[in-house]
Coordinates of N, CA, C and O and ligand atoms in Angstrom, one line a residue:
X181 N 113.0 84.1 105.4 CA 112.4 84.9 104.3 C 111.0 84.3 104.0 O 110.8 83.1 104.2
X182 N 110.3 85.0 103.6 CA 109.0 84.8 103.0 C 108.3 85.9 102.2 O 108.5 87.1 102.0
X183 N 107.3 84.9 101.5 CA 106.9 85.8 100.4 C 105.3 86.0 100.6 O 104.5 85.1 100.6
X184 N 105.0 87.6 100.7 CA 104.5 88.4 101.0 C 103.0 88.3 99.7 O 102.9 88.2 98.5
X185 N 102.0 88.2 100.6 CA 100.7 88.4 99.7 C 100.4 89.9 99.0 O 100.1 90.6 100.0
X186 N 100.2 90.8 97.9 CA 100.1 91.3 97.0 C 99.1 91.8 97.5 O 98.6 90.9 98.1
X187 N 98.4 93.0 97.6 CA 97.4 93.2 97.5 C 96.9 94.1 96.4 O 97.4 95.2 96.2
X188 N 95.8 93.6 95.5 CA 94.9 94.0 94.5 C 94.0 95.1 94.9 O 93.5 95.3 96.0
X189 N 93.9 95.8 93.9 CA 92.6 96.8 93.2 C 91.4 96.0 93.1 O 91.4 95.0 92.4
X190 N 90.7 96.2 93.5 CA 89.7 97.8 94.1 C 89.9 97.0 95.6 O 88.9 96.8 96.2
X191 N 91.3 96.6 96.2 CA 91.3 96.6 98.2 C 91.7 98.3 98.4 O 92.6 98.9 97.9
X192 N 90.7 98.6 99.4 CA 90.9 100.3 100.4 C 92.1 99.9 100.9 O 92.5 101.0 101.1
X193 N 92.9 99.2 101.2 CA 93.9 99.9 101.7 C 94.7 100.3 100.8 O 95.4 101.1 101.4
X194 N 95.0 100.3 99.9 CA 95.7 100.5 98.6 C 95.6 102.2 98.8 O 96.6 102.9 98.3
X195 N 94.4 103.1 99.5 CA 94.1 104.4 99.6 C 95.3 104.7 101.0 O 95.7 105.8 101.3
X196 N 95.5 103.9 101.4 CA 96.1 104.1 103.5 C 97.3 104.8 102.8 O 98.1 104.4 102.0
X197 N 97.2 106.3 103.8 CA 98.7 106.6 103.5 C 99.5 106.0 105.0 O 99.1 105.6 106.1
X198 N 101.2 106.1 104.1 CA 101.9 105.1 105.2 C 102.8 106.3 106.3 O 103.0 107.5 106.4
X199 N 103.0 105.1 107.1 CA 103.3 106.2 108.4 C 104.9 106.2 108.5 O 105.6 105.4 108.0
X200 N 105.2 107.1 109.0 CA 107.1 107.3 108.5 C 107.7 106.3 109.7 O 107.2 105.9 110.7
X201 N 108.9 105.9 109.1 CA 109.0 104.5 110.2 C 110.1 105.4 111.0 O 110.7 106.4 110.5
X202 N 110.2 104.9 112.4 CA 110.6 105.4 114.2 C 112.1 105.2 114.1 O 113.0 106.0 114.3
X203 N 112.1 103.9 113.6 CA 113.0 102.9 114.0 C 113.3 101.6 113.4 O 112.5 100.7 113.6
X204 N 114.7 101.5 112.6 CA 114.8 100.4 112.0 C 115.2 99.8 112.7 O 116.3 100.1 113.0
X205 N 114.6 98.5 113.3 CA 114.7 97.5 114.3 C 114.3 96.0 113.4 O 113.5 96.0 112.4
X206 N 114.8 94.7 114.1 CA 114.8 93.6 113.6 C 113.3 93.2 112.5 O 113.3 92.4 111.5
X207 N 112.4 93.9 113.2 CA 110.8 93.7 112.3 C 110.8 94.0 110.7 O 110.3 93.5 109.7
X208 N 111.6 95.6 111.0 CA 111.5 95.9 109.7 C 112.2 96.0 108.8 O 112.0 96.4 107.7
X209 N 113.9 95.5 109.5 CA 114.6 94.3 108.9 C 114.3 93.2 108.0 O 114.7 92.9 106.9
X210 N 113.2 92.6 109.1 CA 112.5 91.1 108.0 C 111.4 91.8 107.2 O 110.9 91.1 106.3
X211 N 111.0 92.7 107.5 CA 110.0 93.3 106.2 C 110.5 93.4 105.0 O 110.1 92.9 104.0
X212 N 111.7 94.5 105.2 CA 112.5 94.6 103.9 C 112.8 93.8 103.1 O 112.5 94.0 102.0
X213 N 113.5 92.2 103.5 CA 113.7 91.4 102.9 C 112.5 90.4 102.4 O 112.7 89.6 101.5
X214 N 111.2 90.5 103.3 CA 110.7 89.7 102.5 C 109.6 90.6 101.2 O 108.9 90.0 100.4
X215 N 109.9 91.8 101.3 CA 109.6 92.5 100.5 C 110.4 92.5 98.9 O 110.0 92.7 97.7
X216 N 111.8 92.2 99.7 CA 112.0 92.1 98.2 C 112.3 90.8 97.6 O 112.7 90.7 96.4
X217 N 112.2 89.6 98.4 CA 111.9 88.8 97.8 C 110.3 88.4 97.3 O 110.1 87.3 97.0
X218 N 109.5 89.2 97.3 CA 108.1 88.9 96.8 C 108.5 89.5 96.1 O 108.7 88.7 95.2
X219 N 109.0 91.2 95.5 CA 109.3 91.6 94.1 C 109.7 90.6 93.1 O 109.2 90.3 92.0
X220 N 111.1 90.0 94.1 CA 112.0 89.1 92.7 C 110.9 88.1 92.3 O 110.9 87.8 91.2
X221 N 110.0 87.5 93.1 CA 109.0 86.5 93.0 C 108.4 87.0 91.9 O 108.8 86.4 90.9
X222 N 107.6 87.9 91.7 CA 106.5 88.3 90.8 C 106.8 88.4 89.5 O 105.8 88.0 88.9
X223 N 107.8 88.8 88.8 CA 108.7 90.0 89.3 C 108.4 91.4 89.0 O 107.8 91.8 88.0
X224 N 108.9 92.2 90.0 CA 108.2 93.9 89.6 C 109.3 94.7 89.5 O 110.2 94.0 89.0
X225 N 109.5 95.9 89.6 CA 111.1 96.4 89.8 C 110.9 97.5 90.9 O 111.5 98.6 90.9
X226 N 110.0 97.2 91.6 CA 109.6 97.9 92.7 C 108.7 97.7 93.9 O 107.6 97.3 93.4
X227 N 108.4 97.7 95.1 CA 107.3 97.3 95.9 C 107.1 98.1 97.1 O 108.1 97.9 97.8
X228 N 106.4 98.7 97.5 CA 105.9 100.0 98.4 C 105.4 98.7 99.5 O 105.2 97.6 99.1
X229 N 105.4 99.3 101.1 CA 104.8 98.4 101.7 C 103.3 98.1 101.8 O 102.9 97.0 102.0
X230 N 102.6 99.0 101.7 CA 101.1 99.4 101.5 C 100.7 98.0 100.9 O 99.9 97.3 101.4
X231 N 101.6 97.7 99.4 CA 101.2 96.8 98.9 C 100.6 95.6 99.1 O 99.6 95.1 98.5
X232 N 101.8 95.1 100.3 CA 101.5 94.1 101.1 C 100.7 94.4 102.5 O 100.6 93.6 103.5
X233 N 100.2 95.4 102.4 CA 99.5 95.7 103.5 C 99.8 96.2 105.0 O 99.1 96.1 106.0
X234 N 100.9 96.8 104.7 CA 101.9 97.4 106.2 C 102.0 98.5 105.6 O 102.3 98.8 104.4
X235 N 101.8 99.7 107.2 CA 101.9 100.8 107.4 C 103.1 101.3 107.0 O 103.1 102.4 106.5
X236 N 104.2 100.7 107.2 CA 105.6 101.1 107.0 C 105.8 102.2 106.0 O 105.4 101.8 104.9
X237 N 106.1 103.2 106.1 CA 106.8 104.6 104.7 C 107.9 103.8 104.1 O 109.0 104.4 104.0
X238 N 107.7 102.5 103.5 CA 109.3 102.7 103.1 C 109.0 101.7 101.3 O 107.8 101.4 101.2
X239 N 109.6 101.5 100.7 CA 109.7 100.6 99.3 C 111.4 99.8 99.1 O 112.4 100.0 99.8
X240 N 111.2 99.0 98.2 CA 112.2 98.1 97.8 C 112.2 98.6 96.2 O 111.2 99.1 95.8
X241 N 113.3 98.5 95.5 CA 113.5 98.7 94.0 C 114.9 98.0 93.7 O 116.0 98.1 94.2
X242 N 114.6 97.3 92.8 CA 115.2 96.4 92.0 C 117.0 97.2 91.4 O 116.9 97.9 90.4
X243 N 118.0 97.2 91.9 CA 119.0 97.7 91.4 C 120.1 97.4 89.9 O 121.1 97.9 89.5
X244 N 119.0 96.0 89.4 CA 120.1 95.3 88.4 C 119.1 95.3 87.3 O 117.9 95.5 87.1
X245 N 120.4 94.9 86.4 CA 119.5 95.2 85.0 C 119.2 93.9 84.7 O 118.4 93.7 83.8
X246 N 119.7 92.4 85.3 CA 119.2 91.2 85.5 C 118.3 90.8 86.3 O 118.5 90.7 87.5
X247 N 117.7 90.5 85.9 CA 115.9 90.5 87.3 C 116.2 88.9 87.2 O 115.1 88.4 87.1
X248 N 117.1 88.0 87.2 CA 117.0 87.2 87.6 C 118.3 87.1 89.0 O 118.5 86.1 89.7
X249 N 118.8 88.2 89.1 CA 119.7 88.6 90.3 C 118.5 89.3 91.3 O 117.5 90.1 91.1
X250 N 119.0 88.8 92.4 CA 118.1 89.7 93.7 C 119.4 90.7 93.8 O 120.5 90.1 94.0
X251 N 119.5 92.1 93.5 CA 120.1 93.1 93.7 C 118.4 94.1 94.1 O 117.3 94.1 93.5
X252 N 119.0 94.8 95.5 CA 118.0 95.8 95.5 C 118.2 97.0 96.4 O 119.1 96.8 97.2
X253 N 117.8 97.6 96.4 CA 117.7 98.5 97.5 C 116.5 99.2 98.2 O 115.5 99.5 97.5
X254 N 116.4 99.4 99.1 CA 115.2 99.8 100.1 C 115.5 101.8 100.4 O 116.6 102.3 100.8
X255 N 114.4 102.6 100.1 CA 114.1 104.0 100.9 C 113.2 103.8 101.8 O 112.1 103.3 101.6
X256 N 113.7 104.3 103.1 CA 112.6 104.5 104.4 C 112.2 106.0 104.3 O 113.1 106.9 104.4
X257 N 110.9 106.3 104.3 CA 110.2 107.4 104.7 C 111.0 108.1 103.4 O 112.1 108.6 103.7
X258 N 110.8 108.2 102.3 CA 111.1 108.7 101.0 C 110.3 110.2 100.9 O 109.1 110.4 101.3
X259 N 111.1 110.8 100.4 CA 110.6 112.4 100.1 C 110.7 112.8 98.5 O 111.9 113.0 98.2
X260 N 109.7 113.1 97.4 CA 110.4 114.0 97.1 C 110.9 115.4 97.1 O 110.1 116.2 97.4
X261 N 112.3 115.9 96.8 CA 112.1 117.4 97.5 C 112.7 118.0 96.3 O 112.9 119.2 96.5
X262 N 113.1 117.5 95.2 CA 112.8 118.4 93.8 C 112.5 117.8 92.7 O 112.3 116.6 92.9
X263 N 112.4 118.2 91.3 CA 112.0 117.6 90.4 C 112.4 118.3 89.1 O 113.1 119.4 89.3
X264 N 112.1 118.0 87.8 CA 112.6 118.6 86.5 C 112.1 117.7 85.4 O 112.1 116.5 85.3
X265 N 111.6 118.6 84.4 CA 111.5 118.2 83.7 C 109.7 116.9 83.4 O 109.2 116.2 84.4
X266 N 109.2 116.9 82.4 CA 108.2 115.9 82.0 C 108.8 114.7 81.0 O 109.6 114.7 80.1
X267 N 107.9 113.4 81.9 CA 108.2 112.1 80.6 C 107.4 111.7 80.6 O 106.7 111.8 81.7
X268 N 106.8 110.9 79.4 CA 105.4 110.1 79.4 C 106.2 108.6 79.1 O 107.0 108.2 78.3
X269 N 105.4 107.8 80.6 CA 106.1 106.7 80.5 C 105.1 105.6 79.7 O 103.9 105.5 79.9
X270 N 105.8 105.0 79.0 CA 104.5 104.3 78.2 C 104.6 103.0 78.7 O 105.7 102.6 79.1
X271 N 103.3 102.0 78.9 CA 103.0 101.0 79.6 C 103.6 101.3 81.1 O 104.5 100.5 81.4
X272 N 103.3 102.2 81.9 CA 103.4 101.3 83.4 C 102.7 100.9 83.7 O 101.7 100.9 83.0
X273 N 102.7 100.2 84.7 CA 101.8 99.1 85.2 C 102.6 98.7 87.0 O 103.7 99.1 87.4
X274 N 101.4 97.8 87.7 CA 101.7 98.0 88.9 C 100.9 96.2 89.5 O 99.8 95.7 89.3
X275 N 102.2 95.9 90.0 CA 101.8 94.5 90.8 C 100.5 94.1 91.4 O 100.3 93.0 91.8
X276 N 99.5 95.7 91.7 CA 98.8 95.9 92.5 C 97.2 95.8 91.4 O 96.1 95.5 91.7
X277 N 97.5 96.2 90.4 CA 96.8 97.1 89.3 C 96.7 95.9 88.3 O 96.8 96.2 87.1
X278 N 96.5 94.1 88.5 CA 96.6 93.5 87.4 C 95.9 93.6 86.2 O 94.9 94.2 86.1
X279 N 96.5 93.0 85.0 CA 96.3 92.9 83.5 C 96.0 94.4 83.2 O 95.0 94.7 82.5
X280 N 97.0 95.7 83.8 CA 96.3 96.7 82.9 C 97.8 97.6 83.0 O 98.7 97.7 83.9
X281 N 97.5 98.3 81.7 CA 99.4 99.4 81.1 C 98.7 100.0 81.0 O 97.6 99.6 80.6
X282 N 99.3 101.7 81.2 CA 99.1 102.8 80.3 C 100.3 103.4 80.8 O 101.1 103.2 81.7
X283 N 99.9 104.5 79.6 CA 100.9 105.9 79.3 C 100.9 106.3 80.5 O 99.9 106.0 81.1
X284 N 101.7 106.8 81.3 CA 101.9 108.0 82.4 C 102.7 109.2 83.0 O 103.7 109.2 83.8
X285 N 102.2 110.4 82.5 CA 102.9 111.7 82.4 C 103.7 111.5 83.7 O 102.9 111.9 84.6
X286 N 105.2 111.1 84.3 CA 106.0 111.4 85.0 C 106.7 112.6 84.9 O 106.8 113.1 83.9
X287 N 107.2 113.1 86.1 CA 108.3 113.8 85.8 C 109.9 113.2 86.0 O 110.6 112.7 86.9
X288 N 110.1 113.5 84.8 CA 112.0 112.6 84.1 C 112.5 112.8 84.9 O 112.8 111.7 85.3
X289 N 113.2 113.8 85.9 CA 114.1 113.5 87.1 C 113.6 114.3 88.4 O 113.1 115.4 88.4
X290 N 113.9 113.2 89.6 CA 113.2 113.6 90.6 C 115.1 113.7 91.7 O 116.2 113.3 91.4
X291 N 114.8 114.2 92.6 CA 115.6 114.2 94.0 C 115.2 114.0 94.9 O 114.6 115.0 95.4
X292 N 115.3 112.6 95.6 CA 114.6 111.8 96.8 C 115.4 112.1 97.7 O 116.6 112.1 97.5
X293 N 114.7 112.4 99.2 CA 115.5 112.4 100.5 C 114.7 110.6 101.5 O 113.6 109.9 101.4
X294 N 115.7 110.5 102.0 CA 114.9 109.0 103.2 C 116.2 108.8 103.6 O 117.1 109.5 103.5
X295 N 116.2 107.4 104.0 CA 117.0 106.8 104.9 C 117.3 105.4 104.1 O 116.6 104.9 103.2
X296 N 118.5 104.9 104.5 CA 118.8 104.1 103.9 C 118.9 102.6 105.0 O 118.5 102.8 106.2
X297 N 119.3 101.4 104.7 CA 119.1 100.3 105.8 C 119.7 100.6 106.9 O 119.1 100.3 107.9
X298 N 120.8 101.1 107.0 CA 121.6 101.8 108.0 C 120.9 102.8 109.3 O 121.2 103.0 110.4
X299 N 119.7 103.3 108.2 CA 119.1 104.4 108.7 C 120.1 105.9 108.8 O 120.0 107.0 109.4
X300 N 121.3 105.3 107.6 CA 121.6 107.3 107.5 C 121.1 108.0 106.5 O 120.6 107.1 105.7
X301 N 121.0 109.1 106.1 CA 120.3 110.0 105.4 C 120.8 109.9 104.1 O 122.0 109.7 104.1
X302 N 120.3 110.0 103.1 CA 120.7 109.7 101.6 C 119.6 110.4 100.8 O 118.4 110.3 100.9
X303 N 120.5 111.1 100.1 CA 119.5 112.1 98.8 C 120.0 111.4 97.2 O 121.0 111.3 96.5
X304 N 119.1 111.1 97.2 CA 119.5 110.4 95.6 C 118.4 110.9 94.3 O 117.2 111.1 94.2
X305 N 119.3 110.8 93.6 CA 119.0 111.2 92.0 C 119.1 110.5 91.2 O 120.0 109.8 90.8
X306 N 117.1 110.6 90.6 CA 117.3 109.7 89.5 C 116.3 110.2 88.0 O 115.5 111.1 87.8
X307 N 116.8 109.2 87.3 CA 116.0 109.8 86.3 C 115.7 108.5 85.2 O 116.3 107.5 85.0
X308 N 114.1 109.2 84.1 CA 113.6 108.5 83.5 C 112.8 107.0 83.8 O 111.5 107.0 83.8
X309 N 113.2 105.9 84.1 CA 112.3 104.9 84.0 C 112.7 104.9 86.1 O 111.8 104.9 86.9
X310 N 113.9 104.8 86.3 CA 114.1 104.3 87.5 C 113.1 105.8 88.6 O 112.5 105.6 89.7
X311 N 113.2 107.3 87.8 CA 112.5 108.4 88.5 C 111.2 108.0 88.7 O 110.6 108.4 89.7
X312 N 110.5 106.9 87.5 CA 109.1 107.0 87.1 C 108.9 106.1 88.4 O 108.0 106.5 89.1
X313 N 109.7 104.6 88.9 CA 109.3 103.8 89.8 C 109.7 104.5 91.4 O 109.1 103.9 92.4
X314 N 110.5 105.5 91.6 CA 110.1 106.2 92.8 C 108.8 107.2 92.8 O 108.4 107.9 93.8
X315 N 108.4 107.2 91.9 CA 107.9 108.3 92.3 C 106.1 107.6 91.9 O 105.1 108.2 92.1
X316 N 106.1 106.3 91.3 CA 105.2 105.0 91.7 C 105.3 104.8 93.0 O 104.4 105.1 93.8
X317 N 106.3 104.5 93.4 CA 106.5 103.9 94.9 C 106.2 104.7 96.0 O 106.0 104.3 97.1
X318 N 106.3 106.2 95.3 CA 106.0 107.1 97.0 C 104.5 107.1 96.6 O 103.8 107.1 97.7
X319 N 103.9 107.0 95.8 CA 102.6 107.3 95.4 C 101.6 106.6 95.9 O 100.5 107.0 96.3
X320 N 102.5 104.8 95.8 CA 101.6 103.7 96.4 C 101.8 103.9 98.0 O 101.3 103.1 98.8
X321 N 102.6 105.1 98.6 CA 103.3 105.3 100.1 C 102.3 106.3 101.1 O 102.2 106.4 102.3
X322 N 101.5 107.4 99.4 CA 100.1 108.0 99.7 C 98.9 107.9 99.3 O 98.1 108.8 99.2
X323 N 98.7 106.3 99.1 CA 97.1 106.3 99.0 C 97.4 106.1 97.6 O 96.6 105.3 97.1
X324 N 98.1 106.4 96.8 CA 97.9 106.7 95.2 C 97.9 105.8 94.1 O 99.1 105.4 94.2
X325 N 97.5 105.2 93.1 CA 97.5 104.2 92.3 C 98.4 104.9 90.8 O 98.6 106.2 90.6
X326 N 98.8 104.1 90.1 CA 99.1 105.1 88.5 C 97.8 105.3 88.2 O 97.6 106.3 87.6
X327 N 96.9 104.5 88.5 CA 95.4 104.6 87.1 C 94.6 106.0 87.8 O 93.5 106.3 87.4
X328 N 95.4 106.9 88.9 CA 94.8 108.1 88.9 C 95.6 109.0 88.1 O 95.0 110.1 87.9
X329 N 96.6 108.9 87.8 CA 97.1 109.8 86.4 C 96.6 109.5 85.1 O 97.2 109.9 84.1
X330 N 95.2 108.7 85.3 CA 94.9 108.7 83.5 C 94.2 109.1 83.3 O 93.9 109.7 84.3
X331 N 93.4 109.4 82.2 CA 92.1 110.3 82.1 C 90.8 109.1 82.5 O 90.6 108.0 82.1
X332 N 90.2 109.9 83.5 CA 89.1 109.7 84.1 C 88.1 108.2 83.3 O 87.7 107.2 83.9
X333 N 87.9 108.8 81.6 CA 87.8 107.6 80.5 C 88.0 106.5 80.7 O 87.1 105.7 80.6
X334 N 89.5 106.3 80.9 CA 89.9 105.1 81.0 C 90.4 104.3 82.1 O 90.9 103.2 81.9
X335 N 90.3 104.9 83.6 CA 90.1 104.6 84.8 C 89.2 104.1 84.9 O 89.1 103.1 85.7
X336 N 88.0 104.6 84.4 CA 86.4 104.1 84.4 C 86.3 102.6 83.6 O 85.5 101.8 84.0
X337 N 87.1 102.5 82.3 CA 86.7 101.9 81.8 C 87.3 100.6 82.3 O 86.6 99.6 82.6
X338 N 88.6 100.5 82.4 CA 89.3 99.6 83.9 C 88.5 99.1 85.1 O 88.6 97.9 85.5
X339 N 87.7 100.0 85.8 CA 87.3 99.7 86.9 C 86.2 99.4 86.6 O 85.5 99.2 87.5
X340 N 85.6 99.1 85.3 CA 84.5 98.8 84.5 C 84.5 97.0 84.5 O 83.8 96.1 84.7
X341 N 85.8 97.4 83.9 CA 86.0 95.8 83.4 C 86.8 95.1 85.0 O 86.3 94.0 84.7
X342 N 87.4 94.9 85.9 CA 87.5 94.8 87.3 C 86.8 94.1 88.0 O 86.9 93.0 88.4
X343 N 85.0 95.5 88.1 CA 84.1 94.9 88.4 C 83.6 93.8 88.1 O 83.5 92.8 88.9
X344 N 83.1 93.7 86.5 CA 82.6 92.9 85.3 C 83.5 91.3 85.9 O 82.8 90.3 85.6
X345 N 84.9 91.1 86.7 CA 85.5 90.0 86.7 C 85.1 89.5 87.9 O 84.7 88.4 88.2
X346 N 85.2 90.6 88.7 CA 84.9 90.5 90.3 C 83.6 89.4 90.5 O 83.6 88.4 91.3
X347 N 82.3 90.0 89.6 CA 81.0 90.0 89.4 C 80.7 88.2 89.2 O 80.1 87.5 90.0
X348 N 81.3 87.6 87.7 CA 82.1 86.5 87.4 C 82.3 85.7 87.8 O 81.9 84.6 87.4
X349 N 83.3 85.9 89.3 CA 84.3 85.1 90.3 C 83.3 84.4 91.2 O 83.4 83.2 91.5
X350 N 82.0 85.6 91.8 CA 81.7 85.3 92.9 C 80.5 84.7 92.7 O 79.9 84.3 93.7
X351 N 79.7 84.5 91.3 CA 78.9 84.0 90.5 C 78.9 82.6 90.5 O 78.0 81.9 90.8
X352 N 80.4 82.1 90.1 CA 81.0 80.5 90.4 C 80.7 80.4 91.4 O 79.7 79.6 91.4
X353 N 81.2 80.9 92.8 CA 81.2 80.5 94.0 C 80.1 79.6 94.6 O 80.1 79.3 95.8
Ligands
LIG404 NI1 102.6 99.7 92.0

């Protein structure tokens, strides 16, 4: 096991959509797990591979309501293929996206198709907070961040203040 470096906003790959995985073989065996021990590390209740900077289609999500238990489960090559319903999730936020929450218009229940560690097929249904972090997770799976569901305003003013730290950092240097 090991724990996986994070990758931050404003890194381009955080845009890379991921590629649907062939084959679950020993590699991406040990991806999975060290994926989700960098979650429990952080802790997040979710982690897309993109994050860590691999092509892989697949995420980890926390299955317990004790985040000091490693309980989790992994979707490979995640779909969604219906949905229902709007929720505005208040404070998300993203391992990727530090010091910054907002509101985010989800949709409350989604129906995910992928694969499971086995690699058999599994359609699962979820809804409200656990809907909001798949449907984070496929998002971080195409290029997508939450801070593009906010108004433009306050993406700006984020990537305002980002810069402003970036600017700072490399000033010390
Ligand atoms: Ni995220």
């Amino acid at each position: 096991m090991a724990l996986l470096e994070i990758i931050k906003y404003p890194d381009k790959f955080l845009k890379h959509t991921a590629t649907p995985v062939a084959e679950i073989n020993d590699e991406i065996l040990q991806l999975i797990e060290d994926m989700a021990e960098t979650m429990y590390d952080e802790p997040g209740v979710g982690l897309a591979a993109t994050q860590v900077g691999r092509d892989e289609r697949l995420f980890v999500y926390n299955i317990s309501d004790n985040m000091e238990k490693c309980e989790y489960d992994v979707l490979i090559n995640p779909e969604i293929i219906s949905h229902e319903g709007v929720k505005v999730i208040e404070k998300e936020g993203c391992l990727s996206v530090p010091d910054y929450k907002a509101n985010v218009k989800r949709f409350a229940s989604v129906t995910v198709s992928g694969l499971n560690l086995k690699g058999e097929s599994v359609r699962i249904e979820v809804q409200d907070m656990m809907a909001a972090v798949f449907q984070h997770e496929i998002d971080h799976l195409n290029g997508i961040l939450f801070i593009e569901h906010i108004s433009a305003l306050k993406r700006d003013m984020y990537k305002r203040r980002i810069k402003k730290k970036l600017r700072k950092k490399a000033k010390k240097k």
